[in-house]
Each structure stands twice: as structure tokens, then as C-alpha cells.
JSON list of C-alpha atoms in Angstrom, two decimals:
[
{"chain": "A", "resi": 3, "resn": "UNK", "atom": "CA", "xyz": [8.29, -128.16, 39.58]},
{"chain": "A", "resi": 4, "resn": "UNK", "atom": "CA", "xyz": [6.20, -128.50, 42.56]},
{"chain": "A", "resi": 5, "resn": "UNK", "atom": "CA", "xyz": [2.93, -129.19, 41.08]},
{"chain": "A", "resi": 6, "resn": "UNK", "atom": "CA", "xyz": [3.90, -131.50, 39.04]},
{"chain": "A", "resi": 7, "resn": "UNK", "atom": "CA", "xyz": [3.42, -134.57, 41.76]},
{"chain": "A", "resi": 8, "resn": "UNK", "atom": "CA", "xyz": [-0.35, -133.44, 41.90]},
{"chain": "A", "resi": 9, "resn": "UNK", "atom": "CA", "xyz": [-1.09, -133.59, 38.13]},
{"chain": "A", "resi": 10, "resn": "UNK", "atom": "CA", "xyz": [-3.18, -136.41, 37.42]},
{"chain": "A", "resi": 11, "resn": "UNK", "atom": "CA", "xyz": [-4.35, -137.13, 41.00]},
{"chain": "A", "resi": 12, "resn": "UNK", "atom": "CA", "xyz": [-7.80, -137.41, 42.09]},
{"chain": "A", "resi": 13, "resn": "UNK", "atom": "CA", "xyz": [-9.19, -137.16, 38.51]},
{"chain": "A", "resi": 14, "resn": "UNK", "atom": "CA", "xyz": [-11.26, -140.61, 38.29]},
{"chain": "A", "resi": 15, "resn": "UNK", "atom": "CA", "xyz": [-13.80, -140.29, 35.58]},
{"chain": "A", "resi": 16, "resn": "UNK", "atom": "CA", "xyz": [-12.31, -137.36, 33.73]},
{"chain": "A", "resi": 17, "resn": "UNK", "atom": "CA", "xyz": [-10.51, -137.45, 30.08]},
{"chain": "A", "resi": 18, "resn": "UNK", "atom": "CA", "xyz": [-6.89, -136.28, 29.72]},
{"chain": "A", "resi": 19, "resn": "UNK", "atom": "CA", "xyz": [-7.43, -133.20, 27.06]},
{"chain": "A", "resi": 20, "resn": "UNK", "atom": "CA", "xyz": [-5.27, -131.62, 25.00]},
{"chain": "A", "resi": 21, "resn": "UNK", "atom": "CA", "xyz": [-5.19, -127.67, 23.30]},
{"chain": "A", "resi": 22, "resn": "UNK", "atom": "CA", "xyz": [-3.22, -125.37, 22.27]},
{"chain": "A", "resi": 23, "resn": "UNK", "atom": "CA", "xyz": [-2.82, -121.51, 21.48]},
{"chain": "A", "resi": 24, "resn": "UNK", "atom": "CA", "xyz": [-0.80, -118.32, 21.77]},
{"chain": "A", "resi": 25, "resn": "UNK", "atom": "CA", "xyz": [0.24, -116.66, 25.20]},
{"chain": "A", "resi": 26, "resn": "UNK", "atom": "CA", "xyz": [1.88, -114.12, 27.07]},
{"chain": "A", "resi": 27, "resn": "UNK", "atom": "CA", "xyz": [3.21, -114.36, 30.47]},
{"chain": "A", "resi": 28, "resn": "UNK", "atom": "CA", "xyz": [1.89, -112.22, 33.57]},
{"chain": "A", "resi": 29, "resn": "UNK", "atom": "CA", "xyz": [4.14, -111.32, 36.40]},
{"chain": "A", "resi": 30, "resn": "UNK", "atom": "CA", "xyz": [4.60, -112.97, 39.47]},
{"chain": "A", "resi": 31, "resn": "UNK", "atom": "CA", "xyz": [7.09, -113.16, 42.31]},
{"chain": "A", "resi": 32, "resn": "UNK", "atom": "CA", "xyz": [6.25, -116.94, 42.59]},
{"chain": "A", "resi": 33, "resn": "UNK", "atom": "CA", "xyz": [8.07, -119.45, 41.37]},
{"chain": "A", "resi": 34, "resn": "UNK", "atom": "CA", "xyz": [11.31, -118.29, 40.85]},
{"chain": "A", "resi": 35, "resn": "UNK", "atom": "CA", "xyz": [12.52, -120.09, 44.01]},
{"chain": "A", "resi": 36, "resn": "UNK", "atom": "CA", "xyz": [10.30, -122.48, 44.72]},
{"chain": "A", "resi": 37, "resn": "UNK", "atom": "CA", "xyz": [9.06, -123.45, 41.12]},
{"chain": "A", "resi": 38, "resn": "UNK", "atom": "CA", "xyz": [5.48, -123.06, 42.03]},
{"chain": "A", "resi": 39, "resn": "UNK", "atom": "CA", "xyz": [4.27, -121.57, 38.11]},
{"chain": "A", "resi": 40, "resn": "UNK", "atom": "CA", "xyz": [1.02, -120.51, 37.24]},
{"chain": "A", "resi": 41, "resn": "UNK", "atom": "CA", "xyz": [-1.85, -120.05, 34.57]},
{"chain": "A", "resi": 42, "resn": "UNK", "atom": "CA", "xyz": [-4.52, -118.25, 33.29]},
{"chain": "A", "resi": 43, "resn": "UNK", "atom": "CA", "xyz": [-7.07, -119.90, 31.24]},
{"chain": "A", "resi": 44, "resn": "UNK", "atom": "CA", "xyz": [-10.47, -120.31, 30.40]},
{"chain": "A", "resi": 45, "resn": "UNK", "atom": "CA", "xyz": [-12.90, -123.28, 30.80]},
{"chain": "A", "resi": 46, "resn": "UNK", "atom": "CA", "xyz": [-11.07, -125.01, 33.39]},
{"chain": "A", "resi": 47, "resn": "UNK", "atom": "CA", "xyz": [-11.89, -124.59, 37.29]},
{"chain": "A", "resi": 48, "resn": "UNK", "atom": "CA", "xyz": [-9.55, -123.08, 39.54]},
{"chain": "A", "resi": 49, "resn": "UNK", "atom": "CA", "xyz": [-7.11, -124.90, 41.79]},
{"chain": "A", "resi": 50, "resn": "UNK", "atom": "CA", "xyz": [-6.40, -127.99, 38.33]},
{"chain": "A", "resi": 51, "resn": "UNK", "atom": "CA", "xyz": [-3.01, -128.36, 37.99]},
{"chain": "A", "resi": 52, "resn": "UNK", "atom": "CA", "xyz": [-2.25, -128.61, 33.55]},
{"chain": "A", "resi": 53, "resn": "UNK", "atom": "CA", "xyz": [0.62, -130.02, 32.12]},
{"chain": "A", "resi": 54, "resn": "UNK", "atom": "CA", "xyz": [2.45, -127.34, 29.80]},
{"chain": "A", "resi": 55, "resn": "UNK", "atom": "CA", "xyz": [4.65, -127.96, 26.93]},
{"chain": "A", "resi": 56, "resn": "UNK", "atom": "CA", "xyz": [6.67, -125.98, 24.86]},
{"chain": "A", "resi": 57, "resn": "UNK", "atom": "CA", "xyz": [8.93, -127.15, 22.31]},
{"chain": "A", "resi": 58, "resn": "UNK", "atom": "CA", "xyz": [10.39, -130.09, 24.39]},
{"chain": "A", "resi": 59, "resn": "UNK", "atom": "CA", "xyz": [10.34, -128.65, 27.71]},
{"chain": "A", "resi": 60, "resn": "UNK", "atom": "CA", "xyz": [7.73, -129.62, 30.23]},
{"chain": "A", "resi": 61, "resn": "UNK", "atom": "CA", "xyz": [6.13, -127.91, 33.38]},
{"chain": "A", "resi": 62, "resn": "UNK", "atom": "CA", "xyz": [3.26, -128.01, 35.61]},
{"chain": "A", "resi": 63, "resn": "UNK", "atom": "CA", "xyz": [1.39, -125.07, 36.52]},
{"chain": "A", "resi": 64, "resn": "UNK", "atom": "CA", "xyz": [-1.48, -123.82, 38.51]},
{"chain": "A", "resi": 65, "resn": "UNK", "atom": "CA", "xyz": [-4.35, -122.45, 37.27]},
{"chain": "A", "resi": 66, "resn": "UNK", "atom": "CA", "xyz": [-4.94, -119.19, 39.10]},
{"chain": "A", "resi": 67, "resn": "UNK", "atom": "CA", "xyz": [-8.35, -117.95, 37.30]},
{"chain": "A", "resi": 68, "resn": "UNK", "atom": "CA", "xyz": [-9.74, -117.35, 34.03]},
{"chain": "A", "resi": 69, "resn": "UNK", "atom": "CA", "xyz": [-8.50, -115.25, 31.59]},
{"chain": "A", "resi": 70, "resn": "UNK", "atom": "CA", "xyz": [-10.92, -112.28, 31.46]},
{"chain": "A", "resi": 71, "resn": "UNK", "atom": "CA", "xyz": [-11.58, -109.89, 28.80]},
{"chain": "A", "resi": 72, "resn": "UNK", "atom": "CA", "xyz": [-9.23, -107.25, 28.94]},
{"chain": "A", "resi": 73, "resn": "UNK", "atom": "CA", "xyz": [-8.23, -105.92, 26.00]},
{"chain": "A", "resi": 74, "resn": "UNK", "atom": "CA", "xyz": [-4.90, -106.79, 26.55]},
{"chain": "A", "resi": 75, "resn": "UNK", "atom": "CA", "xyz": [-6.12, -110.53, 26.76]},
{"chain": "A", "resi": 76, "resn": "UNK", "atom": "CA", "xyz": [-7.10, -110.70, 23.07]},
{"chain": "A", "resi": 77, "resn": "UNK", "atom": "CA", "xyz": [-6.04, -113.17, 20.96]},
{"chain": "A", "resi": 78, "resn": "UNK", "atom": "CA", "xyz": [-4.81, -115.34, 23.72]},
{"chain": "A", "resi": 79, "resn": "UNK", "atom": "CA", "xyz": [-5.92, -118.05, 24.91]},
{"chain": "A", "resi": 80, "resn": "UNK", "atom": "CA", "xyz": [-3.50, -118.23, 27.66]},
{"chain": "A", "resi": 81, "resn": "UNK", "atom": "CA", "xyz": [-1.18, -116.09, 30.34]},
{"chain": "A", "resi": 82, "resn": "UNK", "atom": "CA", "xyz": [1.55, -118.28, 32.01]},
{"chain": "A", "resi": 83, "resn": "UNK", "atom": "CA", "xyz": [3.93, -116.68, 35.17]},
{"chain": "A", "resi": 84, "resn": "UNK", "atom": "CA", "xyz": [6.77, -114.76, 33.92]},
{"chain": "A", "resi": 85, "resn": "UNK", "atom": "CA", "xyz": [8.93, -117.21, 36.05]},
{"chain": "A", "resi": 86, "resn": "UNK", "atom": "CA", "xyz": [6.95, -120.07, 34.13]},
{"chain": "A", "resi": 87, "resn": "UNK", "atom": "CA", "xyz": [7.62, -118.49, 30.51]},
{"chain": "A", "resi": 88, "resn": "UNK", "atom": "CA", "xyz": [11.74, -118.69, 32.04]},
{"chain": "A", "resi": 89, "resn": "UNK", "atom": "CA", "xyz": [11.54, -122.06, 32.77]},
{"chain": "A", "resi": 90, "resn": "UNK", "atom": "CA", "xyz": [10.32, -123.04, 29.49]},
{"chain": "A", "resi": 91, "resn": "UNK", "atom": "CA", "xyz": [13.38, -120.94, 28.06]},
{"chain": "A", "resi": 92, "resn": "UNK", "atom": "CA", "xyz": [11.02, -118.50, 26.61]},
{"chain": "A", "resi": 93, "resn": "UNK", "atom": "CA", "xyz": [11.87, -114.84, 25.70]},
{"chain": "A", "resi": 94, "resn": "UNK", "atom": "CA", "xyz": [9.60, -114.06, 22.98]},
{"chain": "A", "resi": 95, "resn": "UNK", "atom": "CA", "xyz": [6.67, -111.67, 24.09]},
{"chain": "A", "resi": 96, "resn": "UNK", "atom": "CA", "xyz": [3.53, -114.29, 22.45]},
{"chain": "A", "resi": 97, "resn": "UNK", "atom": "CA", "xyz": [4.13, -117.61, 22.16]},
{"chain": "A", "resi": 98, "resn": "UNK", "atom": "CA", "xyz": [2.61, -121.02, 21.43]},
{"chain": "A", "resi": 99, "resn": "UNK", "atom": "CA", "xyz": [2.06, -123.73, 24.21]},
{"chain": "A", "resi": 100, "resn": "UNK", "atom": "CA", "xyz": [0.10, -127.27, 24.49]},
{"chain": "A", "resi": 101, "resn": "UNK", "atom": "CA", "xyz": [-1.72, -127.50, 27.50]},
{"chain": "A", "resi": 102, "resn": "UNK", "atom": "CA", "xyz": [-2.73, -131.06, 28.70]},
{"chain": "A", "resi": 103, "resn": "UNK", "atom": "CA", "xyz": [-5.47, -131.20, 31.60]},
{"chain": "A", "resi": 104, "resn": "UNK", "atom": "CA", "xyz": [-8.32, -133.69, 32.96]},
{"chain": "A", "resi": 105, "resn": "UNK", "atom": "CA", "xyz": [-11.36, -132.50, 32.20]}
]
């Protein structure tokens, strides 16, 4: 994808992290061409690029902003793009993911 060259740049000083949790996806007319994907999550700035897994298929997102509140938010602990979520070779509606990032 094409932030996957910028993952792990310019993070001197900060530990590689690991979590995971259920998410959704959010729409977006990124990525579908130019396999820019996205993320929302909590707890890390805006502008990090995370390293997400599911099953045994890798990307590299964005992360947009945080999560929020919204009641449609709860019980997630991440969003990912819908073009993302296809790239991954997901369908379901709530899934699991591992996110990697510097912190």
C-alpha cells in the first residue's frame, strides 16, 4: 500500500506496540485506486502510520482521528476504510485486527 514505505520512519526513541480488538470499517472513496487506507483509533496522534494485520494479510494505514463516542462506536476499538477492510479480504460487519504502531 502506499503508506507502508513510511511505517517505521522517523520514530527514534519510541517502542514498537502491539493491540488488538474488534472493528468495523467506515466509508471512504480512498484507497480503492491508489491503496492509500485509513484508521480510526484512540490514543495514538494523528498523521502515525500502524501496521494492520488480519489473519495473514498485512496493510498499512493512516490514522485519520480518534474514534469518538458515538454510539455506534461502542465496543470497538477500531474503524478501518471500507477499501482497507477489502484489502484484508474482509466481509464480515465486526471483526478482529492487530494493530502494530511506535509509540
Amino acid at each position: 500500500g502506499f503508506f507502508a514505505p513510511l511505517f517505521g520512519r522517523d520514530v527514534e526513541g519510541r517502542d514498537l506496540r502491539s493491540a488488538n480488538g474488534v472493528s468495523a470499517t467506515f466509508k471512504t472513496a480512498s484507497g480503492w485506486t491508489d491503496r492509500k487506507y485509513y484508521i480510526l483509533m484512540n490514543d495514538i496522534p494523528p498523521g502515525s502510520i500502524v501496521k494492520v494485520t488480519y489473519n495473514d494479510k498485512v496493510i498499512y494505514a493512516k490514522v485519520l482521528w480518534s474514534l469518538g463516542e458515538m454510539k455506534e462506536n461502542e465496543g470497538l476499538a477500531y474503524r478501518i476504510s471500507n477499501s482497507a477492510a477489502a484489502a484484508l479480504g474482509i466481509s464480515d460487519a465486526k471483526f478482529n485486527i492487530v494493530v502494530v504502531y511506535y509509540e
